[in-house]
């Protein structure tokens, strides 16, 4: 039973920035992947970004590449999502997720992740 807790959401104006944090209750495995997904109003949950826990290899959705940066602090069991140049279309509940292994199914698929946080709301006004 691994718990993930997100924080850092809020209401900002278009063009501003936010940093989301996700802290795991236990130390992730060396082969773990941590990712961020989001779900906007009336939309399906979509992939945002993912990072390899050990090596820091990153993957981004095309919609956020160049604006968002995923990172992690191994000592704090924490992953971050730095969101810059926010747009109204970024408005969503953002979920932290983790899976045990780097190998296997695509990191884009929510179904490949083993643990999920409760989500944190990000609202971007125009």
Coordinates of N, CA and C in Angstrom, one line a residue:
X1 N 0.8 -1.2 0.0 CA 0.0 0.0 0.0 C 0.9 1.3 0.0
X2 N 1.0 1.9 -1.2 CA 1.8 3.1 -1.3 C 0.8 4.2 -1.5
X3 N 1.0 5.3 -0.7 CA 0.2 6.5 -0.8 C 1.0 7.6 -1.5
X4 N 0.3 8.3 -2.4 CA 0.9 9.4 -3.1 C 0.1 10.6 -2.8
X5 N 0.7 11.7 -2.4 CA 0.0 12.9 -2.0 C 0.5 14.1 -2.9
X6 N -0.4 14.7 -3.6 CA -0.1 15.9 -4.4 C -0.4 17.2 -3.7
X7 N 0.4 18.2 -4.1 CA 0.2 19.5 -3.6 C 0.6 20.5 -4.6
X8 N 0.3 21.8 -4.4 CA 0.7 22.9 -5.2 C -0.2 23.4 -6.2
X9 N -1.4 22.8 -6.3 CA -2.4 23.4 -7.3 C -3.0 24.7 -6.8
X10 N -3.7 25.4 -7.7 CA -4.3 26.6 -7.3 C -4.9 27.3 -8.5
X11 N -5.2 28.6 -8.4 CA -5.8 29.4 -9.4 C -4.8 30.4 -9.9
X12 N -4.5 30.5 -11.2 CA -3.5 31.4 -11.7 C -4.0 32.0 -13.0
X13 N -3.4 33.1 -13.4 CA -3.8 33.7 -14.7 C -3.0 33.1 -15.8
X14 N -3.5 33.2 -17.0 CA -2.8 32.8 -18.2 C -1.4 33.3 -18.2
X15 N -0.4 32.5 -18.5 CA 1.0 32.9 -18.6 C 1.8 32.7 -17.3
X16 N 1.1 32.5 -16.2 CA 1.8 32.3 -14.9 C 2.3 30.9 -14.7
X17 N 2.9 30.6 -13.6 CA 3.5 29.3 -13.3 C 3.0 28.7 -12.0
X18 N 3.1 27.4 -12.0 CA 2.8 26.6 -10.8 C 3.8 25.5 -10.7
X19 N 4.1 25.0 -9.5 CA 4.9 23.8 -9.3 C 4.1 22.8 -8.4
X20 N 3.8 21.7 -9.0 CA 3.2 20.6 -8.3 C 4.2 19.7 -7.7
X21 N 3.8 19.1 -6.5 CA 4.7 18.2 -5.8 C 3.9 16.9 -5.6
X22 N 4.6 15.8 -5.6 CA 4.0 14.5 -5.3 C 4.9 13.7 -4.4
X23 N 4.5 13.4 -3.2 CA 5.4 12.7 -2.2 C 4.8 11.3 -2.0
X24 N 5.7 10.3 -2.1 CA 5.3 8.9 -1.9 C 5.6 8.6 -0.4
X25 N 4.7 7.7 0.1 CA 4.8 7.3 1.5 C 6.0 6.4 1.8
X26 N 6.5 5.7 0.7 CA 7.6 4.8 0.9 C 8.6 5.1 -0.3
X27 N 9.8 4.7 -0.1 CA 10.8 4.9 -1.1 C 10.5 4.2 -2.4
X28 N 10.4 4.8 -3.5 CA 10.2 4.1 -4.8 C 11.4 3.2 -5.1
X29 N 11.0 2.1 -5.8 CA 12.0 1.2 -6.2 C 13.0 1.8 -7.3
X30 N 14.1 1.2 -7.5 CA 15.1 1.7 -8.4 C 14.6 1.7 -9.9
X31 N 13.7 0.8 -10.2 CA 13.1 0.7 -11.5 C 11.8 1.4 -11.7
X32 N 11.4 2.2 -10.7 CA 10.1 2.8 -10.7 C 10.0 4.0 -11.7
X33 N 8.8 4.2 -12.2 CA 8.5 5.4 -13.0 C 7.4 6.2 -12.2
X34 N 7.6 7.5 -12.2 CA 6.5 8.4 -11.6 C 6.1 9.3 -12.7
X35 N 4.8 9.5 -12.8 CA 4.2 10.3 -13.8 C 3.1 11.2 -13.4
X36 N 2.7 12.1 -14.3 CA 1.6 13.0 -14.0 C 0.6 12.9 -15.1
X37 N -0.7 12.8 -14.7 CA -1.8 12.8 -15.6 C -2.7 13.9 -15.3
X38 N -3.6 14.3 -16.2 CA -4.6 15.3 -15.8 C -5.9 15.0 -16.5
X39 N -7.0 15.5 -15.9 CA -8.3 15.3 -16.4 C -9.1 16.6 -16.3
X40 N -9.4 17.2 -17.5 CA -10.1 18.5 -17.5 C -11.6 18.2 -17.5
X41 N -12.4 19.3 -17.3 CA -13.8 19.1 -17.2 C -14.4 18.4 -18.5
X42 N -15.1 17.3 -18.3 CA -15.7 16.6 -19.4 C -14.8 15.9 -20.3
X43 N -13.5 15.7 -19.9 CA -12.5 15.1 -20.7 C -12.0 13.8 -20.0
X44 N -11.4 12.9 -20.8 CA -10.8 11.7 -20.2 C -9.4 12.1 -19.6
X45 N -9.0 11.2 -18.7 CA -7.6 11.4 -18.2 C -6.6 11.2 -19.2
X46 N -5.6 12.2 -19.3 CA -4.6 12.2 -20.3 C -3.2 12.2 -19.7
X47 N -2.3 11.7 -20.4 CA -0.9 11.7 -19.9 C -0.3 13.1 -20.1
X48 N 0.6 13.5 -19.1 CA 1.2 14.7 -19.1 C 2.8 14.6 -19.2
X49 N 3.3 13.8 -18.3 CA 4.8 13.6 -18.2 C 5.1 12.5 -17.3
X50 N 6.3 11.9 -17.5 CA 6.8 10.8 -16.7 C 8.3 10.9 -16.6
X51 N 8.8 10.3 -15.5 CA 10.2 10.3 -15.2 C 10.7 9.0 -14.6
X52 N 11.8 8.5 -15.1 CA 12.4 7.3 -14.5 C 13.1 7.7 -13.1
X53 N 12.8 6.9 -12.1 CA 13.2 7.3 -10.8 C 14.7 7.3 -10.6
X54 N 15.4 6.3 -11.2 CA 16.8 6.1 -11.0 C 17.6 7.0 -11.9
X55 N 17.2 7.1 -13.2 CA 18.0 7.8 -14.2 C 17.5 9.2 -14.6
X56 N 16.3 9.5 -14.3 CA 15.7 10.8 -14.7 C 15.4 10.9 -16.1
X57 N 15.2 9.9 -16.8 CA 14.8 10.0 -18.2 C 13.3 10.4 -18.2
X58 N 13.0 11.4 -19.1 CA 11.7 12.0 -19.1 C 11.0 11.8 -20.4
X59 N 9.6 11.9 -20.3 CA 8.7 11.8 -21.5 C 7.6 12.8 -21.3
X60 N 7.3 13.5 -22.3 CA 6.3 14.6 -22.2 C 5.2 14.4 -23.3
X61 N 4.0 14.8 -22.9 CA 3.0 15.0 -24.0 C 3.3 16.1 -24.8
X62 N 2.9 16.1 -26.1 CA 3.2 17.1 -27.0 C 2.6 18.5 -26.6
X63 N 1.5 18.4 -25.9 CA 0.7 19.6 -25.5 C 1.5 20.4 -24.5
X64 N 2.4 19.8 -23.7 CA 3.1 20.5 -22.6 C 4.6 20.6 -22.8
X65 N 5.1 19.9 -23.8 CA 6.6 19.9 -24.1 C 7.0 21.4 -24.3
X66 N 8.1 21.7 -23.6 CA 8.6 23.1 -23.7 C 8.1 24.0 -22.7
X67 N 7.0 23.7 -22.0 CA 6.4 24.5 -21.0 C 6.5 23.8 -19.6
X68 N 6.3 22.5 -19.6 CA 6.3 21.8 -18.3 C 7.6 21.0 -18.2
X69 N 8.1 20.8 -16.9 CA 9.3 20.1 -16.6 C 9.0 19.1 -15.5
X70 N 9.2 17.9 -15.6 CA 9.1 16.9 -14.6 C 10.5 16.6 -14.0
X71 N 10.5 16.5 -12.7 CA 11.8 16.2 -12.0 C 11.5 15.4 -10.7
X72 N 12.5 14.9 -10.1 CA 12.3 14.2 -8.8 C 13.5 14.4 -7.9
X73 N 13.2 14.3 -6.6 CA 14.2 14.4 -5.5 C 14.2 13.0 -4.8
X74 N 15.1 12.2 -5.1 CA 15.1 10.8 -4.6 C 15.2 10.8 -3.1
X75 N 15.9 11.7 -2.5 CA 16.0 11.7 -1.0 C 14.7 12.1 -0.3
X76 N 13.8 12.8 -1.0 CA 12.6 13.2 -0.4 C 11.4 12.3 -0.9
X77 N 11.6 11.3 -1.7 CA 10.6 10.5 -2.3 C 9.5 11.4 -3.0
X78 N 10.0 12.4 -3.7 CA 9.1 13.4 -4.2 C 9.4 13.6 -5.7
X79 N 8.3 13.7 -6.5 CA 8.3 14.1 -7.9 C 7.7 15.5 -8.0
X80 N 8.1 16.3 -9.0 CA 7.6 17.6 -9.2 C 7.2 17.8 -10.6
X81 N 6.3 18.7 -10.8 CA 5.9 19.1 -12.2 C 5.9 20.6 -12.2
X82 N 6.9 21.2 -12.8 CA 7.0 22.7 -13.0 C 6.2 23.0 -14.2
X83 N 5.2 23.9 -14.1 CA 4.3 24.3 -15.1 C 4.5 25.8 -15.4
X84 N 5.0 26.1 -16.6 CA 5.2 27.5 -17.0 C 4.3 27.8 -18.1
X85 N 4.2 29.1 -18.4 CA 3.3 29.6 -19.5 C 2.0 28.9 -19.6
X86 N 1.3 28.9 -18.4 CA 0.1 28.1 -18.3 C -1.0 28.8 -19.2
X87 N -1.8 27.9 -19.8 CA -2.9 28.3 -20.6 C -4.3 27.8 -20.0
X88 N -5.4 28.5 -20.4 CA -6.7 28.0 -19.9 C -6.9 26.5 -20.2
X89 N -6.4 26.0 -21.3 CA -6.6 24.6 -21.7 C -5.9 23.7 -20.7
X90 N -5.0 24.2 -19.9 CA -4.3 23.4 -18.9 C -5.1 23.2 -17.6
X91 N -6.3 23.8 -17.6 CA -7.1 23.7 -16.4 C -7.6 22.2 -16.3
X92 N -7.3 21.6 -15.1 CA -7.6 20.2 -14.9 C -7.3 19.8 -13.5
X93 N -7.8 18.7 -13.1 CA -7.2 18.0 -11.9 C -6.0 17.2 -12.3
X94 N -4.9 17.5 -11.6 CA -3.6 16.8 -12.0 C -3.4 15.7 -11.0
X95 N -3.1 14.5 -11.5 CA -2.9 13.3 -10.7 C -1.4 12.9 -10.8
X96 N -0.9 12.6 -9.6 CA 0.4 11.9 -9.6 C 0.2 10.4 -9.7
X97 N 1.1 9.7 -10.3 CA 1.0 8.2 -10.5 C 2.3 7.6 -10.4
X98 N 2.4 6.3 -10.0 CA 3.7 5.6 -9.9 C 3.5 4.2 -10.4
X99 N 4.5 3.6 -11.0 CA 4.4 2.2 -11.3 C 5.8 1.6 -10.9
X100 N 5.8 0.3 -10.7 CA 6.9 -0.4 -10.1 C 8.1 -0.5 -11.1
X101 N 7.9 -0.6 -12.4 CA 8.9 -1.0 -13.3 C 9.0 0.0 -14.5
X102 N 10.2 0.2 -14.9 CA 10.5 1.0 -16.1 C 10.1 0.2 -17.4
X103 N 10.1 -1.1 -17.3 CA 9.8 -2.0 -18.4 C 8.4 -2.3 -18.5
X104 N 8.0 -2.7 -19.7 CA 6.6 -3.2 -19.9 C 5.8 -2.3 -20.8
X105 N 4.6 -2.0 -20.5 CA 3.7 -1.2 -21.3 C 4.1 0.3 -21.3
X106 N 3.5 1.0 -22.3 CA 3.9 2.4 -22.5 C 3.6 3.3 -21.3
X107 N 4.5 4.2 -21.0 CA 4.2 5.2 -19.9 C 3.1 6.1 -20.2
X108 N 2.6 6.2 -21.4 CA 1.5 7.0 -21.8 C 0.1 6.5 -21.3
X109 N 0.1 5.2 -21.0 CA -1.2 4.6 -20.6 C -1.4 4.6 -19.1
X110 N -2.5 5.2 -18.7 CA -2.8 5.2 -17.3 C -2.9 3.8 -16.6
X111 N -3.3 2.9 -17.4 CA -3.5 1.5 -16.9 C -2.2 0.8 -16.5
X112 N -1.1 1.4 -16.9 CA 0.2 0.7 -16.5 C 0.7 1.2 -15.1
X113 N 0.0 2.1 -14.5 CA 0.5 2.6 -13.2 C -0.2 1.9 -12.1
X114 N 0.5 1.7 -11.0 CA 0.1 0.9 -9.9 C -0.6 1.8 -8.8
X115 N -0.1 3.0 -8.6 CA -0.6 3.8 -7.5 C -0.9 5.2 -8.0
X116 N -1.9 5.8 -7.3 CA -2.4 7.1 -7.7 C -2.7 8.0 -6.6
X117 N -2.4 9.3 -6.7 CA -2.8 10.3 -5.7 C -4.2 10.7 -5.9
X118 N -4.6 11.6 -5.0 CA -6.0 12.0 -5.0 C -6.3 13.2 -6.0
X119 N -5.2 13.8 -6.5 CA -5.4 14.9 -7.4 C -5.3 16.3 -6.8
X120 N -4.9 17.2 -7.6 CA -4.8 18.6 -7.1 C -5.3 19.5 -8.3
X121 N -6.2 20.4 -8.0 CA -6.9 21.2 -9.0 C -6.0 22.4 -9.4
X122 N -5.8 22.5 -10.8 CA -5.2 23.6 -11.4 C -6.2 24.4 -12.3
X123 N -6.4 25.6 -12.0 CA -7.3 26.4 -12.8 C -6.5 27.6 -13.3
X124 N -6.6 27.8 -14.7 CA -5.9 28.9 -15.3 C -7.0 29.8 -16.0
X125 N -7.0 31.0 -15.5 CA -8.0 32.0 -16.1 C -7.4 32.8 -17.2
X126 N -8.2 33.2 -18.1 CA -7.8 34.1 -19.2 C -7.9 35.5 -18.9

